[in-house]
C-alpha cells in the first residue's frame, strides 16, 4: 500500500472516530448523585434530570429497584430503599407512559422526623427563588 493511501485511510479513521465521539457527547445526560445516606436529598432531587432518563438509563445508574409498584395515580414506580431499618430513606422513580422519569419521590423514615419531598417540588421552588427581584414593595424606598 502506498504511503498516500495509508495516510488517506488513517485520516478517514480519525475523522470518523472524532465525529462519533462528538455525537455521543451531544446526547450525554448529566446523571444525579447516587441514592445514599451521604447525599443531601434536596441536592439529589434538585439535580435529577426529569424527562431525560428512561428505564434503561435509570437501571444502569441506580441498579435494580428494591420494589416495583403501581402508584395511586396509575404511574409505574421503582422504589429504592437506602439505609437501615430503624432509619432509612426511600427514593421512588416515577415513570410516565413513555417510560421516562417524570418525578422522584423522596421519603425520610426517621425516628423523630418523617417528611417527604419530590423532585418537581424542589425544582419548582428553585425556579421561583431564582427569579429576579422586582424591587422594593409598597412604601419602600426606590
PDB file of C-alpha atoms in Angstrom:
ATOM      1  CA  UNK A   1       0.000   0.000   0.000  1.00  0.00           C
ATOM      2  CA  UNK A   2       1.386   3.399  -0.893  1.00  0.00           C
ATOM      3  CA  UNK A   3       2.078   5.924   1.816  1.00  0.00           C
ATOM      4  CA  UNK A   4      -0.589   8.247   0.361  1.00  0.00           C
ATOM      5  CA  UNK A   5      -3.237   5.521   0.634  1.00  0.00           C
ATOM      6  CA  UNK A   6      -2.228   4.808   4.232  1.00  0.00           C
ATOM      7  CA  UNK A   7      -2.446   8.495   5.152  1.00  0.00           C
ATOM      8  CA  UNK A   8      -5.847   8.733   3.454  1.00  0.00           C
ATOM      9  CA  UNK A   9      -7.141   5.678   5.325  1.00  0.00           C
ATOM     10  CA  UNK A  10      -5.774   6.992   8.635  1.00  0.00           C
ATOM     11  CA  UNK A  11      -7.406  10.376   8.013  1.00  0.00           C
ATOM     12  CA  UNK A  12     -10.780   8.710   7.383  1.00  0.00           C
ATOM     13  CA  UNK A  13     -10.483   6.689  10.599  1.00  0.00           C
ATOM     14  CA  UNK A  14      -9.550   9.765  12.658  1.00  0.00           C
ATOM     15  CA  UNK A  15     -12.364  11.891  11.239  1.00  0.00           C
ATOM     16  CA  UNK A  16     -14.934   9.128  11.732  1.00  0.00           C
ATOM     17  CA  UNK A  17     -13.900   8.493  15.334  1.00  0.00           C
ATOM     18  CA  UNK A  18     -13.873  12.245  16.116  1.00  0.00           C
ATOM     19  CA  UNK A  19     -17.374  12.616  14.680  1.00  0.00           C
ATOM     20  CA  UNK A  20     -18.610   9.594  16.669  1.00  0.00           C
ATOM     21  CA  UNK A  21     -17.243  10.987  19.940  1.00  0.00           C
ATOM     22  CA  UNK A  22     -18.776  14.424  19.348  1.00  0.00           C
ATOM     23  CA  UNK A  23     -22.186  12.904  18.539  1.00  0.00           C
ATOM     24  CA  UNK A  24     -22.015  10.732  21.672  1.00  0.00           C
ATOM     25  CA  UNK A  25     -21.162  13.737  23.856  1.00  0.00           C
ATOM     26  CA  UNK A  26     -24.088  15.760  22.481  1.00  0.00           C
ATOM     27  CA  UNK A  27     -26.528  13.086  23.720  1.00  0.00           C
ATOM     28  CA  UNK A  28     -24.844  12.749  27.112  1.00  0.00           C
ATOM     29  CA  UNK A  29     -27.086  13.201  30.148  1.00  0.00           C
ATOM     30  CA  UNK A  30     -25.725  14.566  33.388  1.00  0.00           C
ATOM     31  CA  UNK A  31     -26.620  11.956  35.978  1.00  0.00           C
ATOM     32  CA  UNK A  32     -27.616  12.888  39.522  1.00  0.00           C
ATOM     33  CA  UNK A  33     -25.759  11.634  42.592  1.00  0.00           C
ATOM     34  CA  UNK A  34     -26.478   8.033  43.578  1.00  0.00           C
ATOM     35  CA  UNK A  35     -29.158   7.427  46.185  1.00  0.00           C
ATOM     36  CA  UNK A  36     -27.350   7.163  49.537  1.00  0.00           C
ATOM     37  CA  UNK A  37     -27.402   8.346  53.146  1.00  0.00           C
ATOM     38  CA  UNK A  38     -24.361  10.524  52.421  1.00  0.00           C
ATOM     39  CA  UNK A  39     -26.053  12.733  49.837  1.00  0.00           C
ATOM     40  CA  UNK A  40     -28.435  15.518  50.780  1.00  0.00           C
ATOM     41  CA  UNK A  41     -31.896  14.608  49.442  1.00  0.00           C
ATOM     42  CA  UNK A  42     -32.530  18.177  48.258  1.00  0.00           C
ATOM     43  CA  UNK A  43     -29.322  18.050  46.198  1.00  0.00           C
ATOM     44  CA  UNK A  44     -30.258  14.726  44.592  1.00  0.00           C
ATOM     45  CA  UNK A  45     -33.783  15.921  43.814  1.00  0.00           C
ATOM     46  CA  UNK A  46     -32.662  19.302  42.504  1.00  0.00           C
ATOM     47  CA  UNK A  47     -30.104  17.715  40.172  1.00  0.00           C
ATOM     48  CA  UNK A  48     -32.335  14.925  38.835  1.00  0.00           C
ATOM     49  CA  UNK A  49     -32.828  15.478  35.073  1.00  0.00           C
ATOM     50  CA  UNK A  50     -36.570  14.908  34.742  1.00  0.00           C
ATOM     51  CA  UNK A  51     -37.907  13.866  31.328  1.00  0.00           C
ATOM     52  CA  UNK A  52     -34.392  12.829  30.198  1.00  0.00           C
ATOM     53  CA  UNK A  53     -33.794   9.437  31.830  1.00  0.00           C
ATOM     54  CA  UNK A  54     -35.505   6.321  30.509  1.00  0.00           C
ATOM     55  CA  UNK A  55     -35.840   2.971  32.274  1.00  0.00           C
ATOM     56  CA  UNK A  56     -32.641   1.522  30.796  1.00  0.00           C
ATOM     57  CA  UNK A  57     -30.573   4.545  31.856  1.00  0.00           C
ATOM     58  CA  UNK A  58     -32.163   4.543  35.328  1.00  0.00           C
ATOM     59  CA  UNK A  59     -31.406   0.843  35.717  1.00  0.00           C
ATOM     60  CA  UNK A  60     -27.796   1.352  34.578  1.00  0.00           C
ATOM     61  CA  UNK A  61     -27.291   4.232  37.040  1.00  0.00           C
ATOM     62  CA  UNK A  62     -29.239   3.072  40.106  1.00  0.00           C
ATOM     63  CA  UNK A  63     -29.358  -0.693  39.673  1.00  0.00           C
ATOM     64  CA  UNK A  64     -32.350  -2.927  40.229  1.00  0.00           C
ATOM     65  CA  UNK A  65     -35.101  -1.348  42.329  1.00  0.00           C
ATOM     66  CA  UNK A  66     -35.950  -2.838  45.711  1.00  0.00           C
ATOM     67  CA  UNK A  67     -39.611  -2.782  44.702  1.00  0.00           C
ATOM     68  CA  UNK A  68     -41.594  -2.050  41.553  1.00  0.00           C
ATOM     69  CA  UNK A  69     -45.096  -0.746  42.128  1.00  0.00           C
ATOM     70  CA  UNK A  70     -48.071   0.997  40.612  1.00  0.00           C
ATOM     71  CA  UNK A  71     -48.611   4.382  42.251  1.00  0.00           C
ATOM     72  CA  UNK A  72     -52.078   5.722  43.162  1.00  0.00           C
ATOM     73  CA  UNK A  73     -52.047   7.912  40.029  1.00  0.00           C
ATOM     74  CA  UNK A  74     -51.575   4.784  37.884  1.00  0.00           C
ATOM     75  CA  UNK A  75     -47.931   5.547  37.036  1.00  0.00           C
ATOM     76  CA  UNK A  76     -45.181   2.961  37.386  1.00  0.00           C
ATOM     77  CA  UNK A  77     -42.719   3.492  40.236  1.00  0.00           C
ATOM     78  CA  UNK A  78     -39.355   1.978  41.125  1.00  0.00           C
ATOM     79  CA  UNK A  79     -38.601   2.220  44.856  1.00  0.00           C
ATOM     80  CA  UNK A  80     -35.028   2.327  46.153  1.00  0.00           C
ATOM     81  CA  UNK A  81     -34.577   1.805  49.914  1.00  0.00           C
ATOM     82  CA  UNK A  82     -31.391   3.330  51.363  1.00  0.00           C
ATOM     83  CA  UNK A  83     -30.196   2.782  54.933  1.00  0.00           C
ATOM     84  CA  UNK A  84     -31.030   0.629  57.902  1.00  0.00           C
ATOM     85  CA  UNK A  85     -34.470  -0.445  59.082  1.00  0.00           C
ATOM     86  CA  UNK A  86     -34.705   1.995  62.041  1.00  0.00           C
ATOM     87  CA  UNK A  87     -33.745   4.994  59.881  1.00  0.00           C
ATOM     88  CA  UNK A  88     -33.840   4.856  56.150  1.00  0.00           C
ATOM     89  CA  UNK A  89     -34.716   6.839  53.081  1.00  0.00           C
ATOM     90  CA  UNK A  90     -36.715   5.834  50.069  1.00  0.00           C
ATOM     91  CA  UNK A  91     -36.491   7.302  46.614  1.00  0.00           C
ATOM     92  CA  UNK A  92     -39.175   6.348  44.103  1.00  0.00           C
ATOM     93  CA  UNK A  93     -38.658   6.998  40.404  1.00  0.00           C
ATOM     94  CA  UNK A  94     -41.976   7.834  38.755  1.00  0.00           C
ATOM     95  CA  UNK A  95     -42.208   6.878  35.083  1.00  0.00           C
ATOM     96  CA  UNK A  96     -44.502   8.479  32.539  1.00  0.00           C
ATOM     97  CA  UNK A  97     -46.367   6.461  29.931  1.00  0.00           C
ATOM     98  CA  UNK A  98     -43.341   6.786  27.606  1.00  0.00           C
ATOM     99  CA  UNK A  99     -41.030   5.087  30.154  1.00  0.00           C
ATOM    100  CA  UNK A 100     -39.157   8.260  31.111  1.00  0.00           C
ATOM    101  CA  UNK A 101     -38.650   9.516  34.689  1.00  0.00           C
ATOM    102  CA  UNK A 102     -41.117  12.368  35.279  1.00  0.00           C
ATOM    103  CA  UNK A 103     -40.604  12.755  39.044  1.00  0.00           C
ATOM    104  CA  UNK A 104     -38.659  11.376  42.003  1.00  0.00           C
ATOM    105  CA  UNK A 105     -40.439  10.941  45.333  1.00  0.00           C
ATOM    106  CA  UNK A 106     -38.315  11.089  48.496  1.00  0.00           C
ATOM    107  CA  UNK A 107     -39.380   9.988  51.969  1.00  0.00           C
ATOM    108  CA  UNK A 108     -37.346  10.048  55.184  1.00  0.00           C
ATOM    109  CA  UNK A 109     -38.295   7.259  57.598  1.00  0.00           C
ATOM    110  CA  UNK A 110     -36.661   8.619  60.757  1.00  0.00           C
ATOM    111  CA  UNK A 111     -37.467   8.030  64.427  1.00  0.00           C
ATOM    112  CA  UNK A 112     -38.266  11.656  65.143  1.00  0.00           C
ATOM    113  CA  UNK A 113     -38.959  13.163  61.757  1.00  0.00           C
ATOM    114  CA  UNK A 114     -40.860  11.843  58.836  1.00  0.00           C
ATOM    115  CA  UNK A 115     -41.067  14.042  55.786  1.00  0.00           C
ATOM    116  CA  UNK A 116     -41.116  13.800  52.054  1.00  0.00           C
ATOM    117  CA  UNK A 117     -40.155  15.843  49.030  1.00  0.00           C
ATOM    118  CA  UNK A 118     -40.427  15.456  45.287  1.00  0.00           C
ATOM    119  CA  UNK A 119     -38.041  16.490  42.540  1.00  0.00           C
ATOM    120  CA  UNK A 120     -40.807  18.570  40.935  1.00  0.00           C
ATOM    121  CA  UNK A 121     -41.373  20.371  44.245  1.00  0.00           C
ATOM    122  CA  UNK A 122     -37.683  21.147  44.783  1.00  0.00           C
ATOM    123  CA  UNK A 123     -37.018  22.155  41.181  1.00  0.00           C
ATOM    124  CA  UNK A 124     -40.134  24.359  41.000  1.00  0.00           C
ATOM    125  CA  UNK A 125     -39.085  26.084  44.224  1.00  0.00           C
ATOM    126  CA  UNK A 126     -35.616  26.712  42.752  1.00  0.00           C
ATOM    127  CA  UNK A 127     -37.170  28.368  39.697  1.00  0.00           C
ATOM    128  CA  UNK A 128     -39.317  30.608  41.913  1.00  0.00           C
ATOM    129  CA  UNK A 129     -36.459  31.668  44.193  1.00  0.00           C
ATOM    130  CA  UNK A 130     -34.058  32.348  41.299  1.00  0.00           C
ATOM    131  CA  UNK A 131     -36.370  34.885  39.660  1.00  0.00           C
ATOM    132  CA  UNK A 132     -35.071  38.440  39.612  1.00  0.00           C
ATOM    133  CA  UNK A 133     -36.065  40.714  42.462  1.00  0.00           C
ATOM    134  CA  UNK A 134     -38.778  43.145  41.488  1.00  0.00           C
ATOM    135  CA  UNK A 135     -37.523  45.883  43.789  1.00  0.00           C
ATOM    136  CA  UNK A 136     -38.951  47.339  46.956  1.00  0.00           C
ATOM    137  CA  UNK A 137     -42.595  46.754  47.749  1.00  0.00           C
ATOM    138  CA  UNK A 138     -45.216  49.378  48.546  1.00  0.00           C
ATOM    139  CA  UNK A 139     -43.870  52.081  50.823  1.00  0.00           C
ATOM    140  CA  UNK A 140     -40.244  51.032  50.259  1.00  0.00           C
ATOM    141  CA  UNK A 141     -37.506  53.376  49.096  1.00  0.00           C
ATOM    142  CA  UNK A 142     -36.678  53.238  45.439  1.00  0.00           C
TER     143      UNK A 142
END
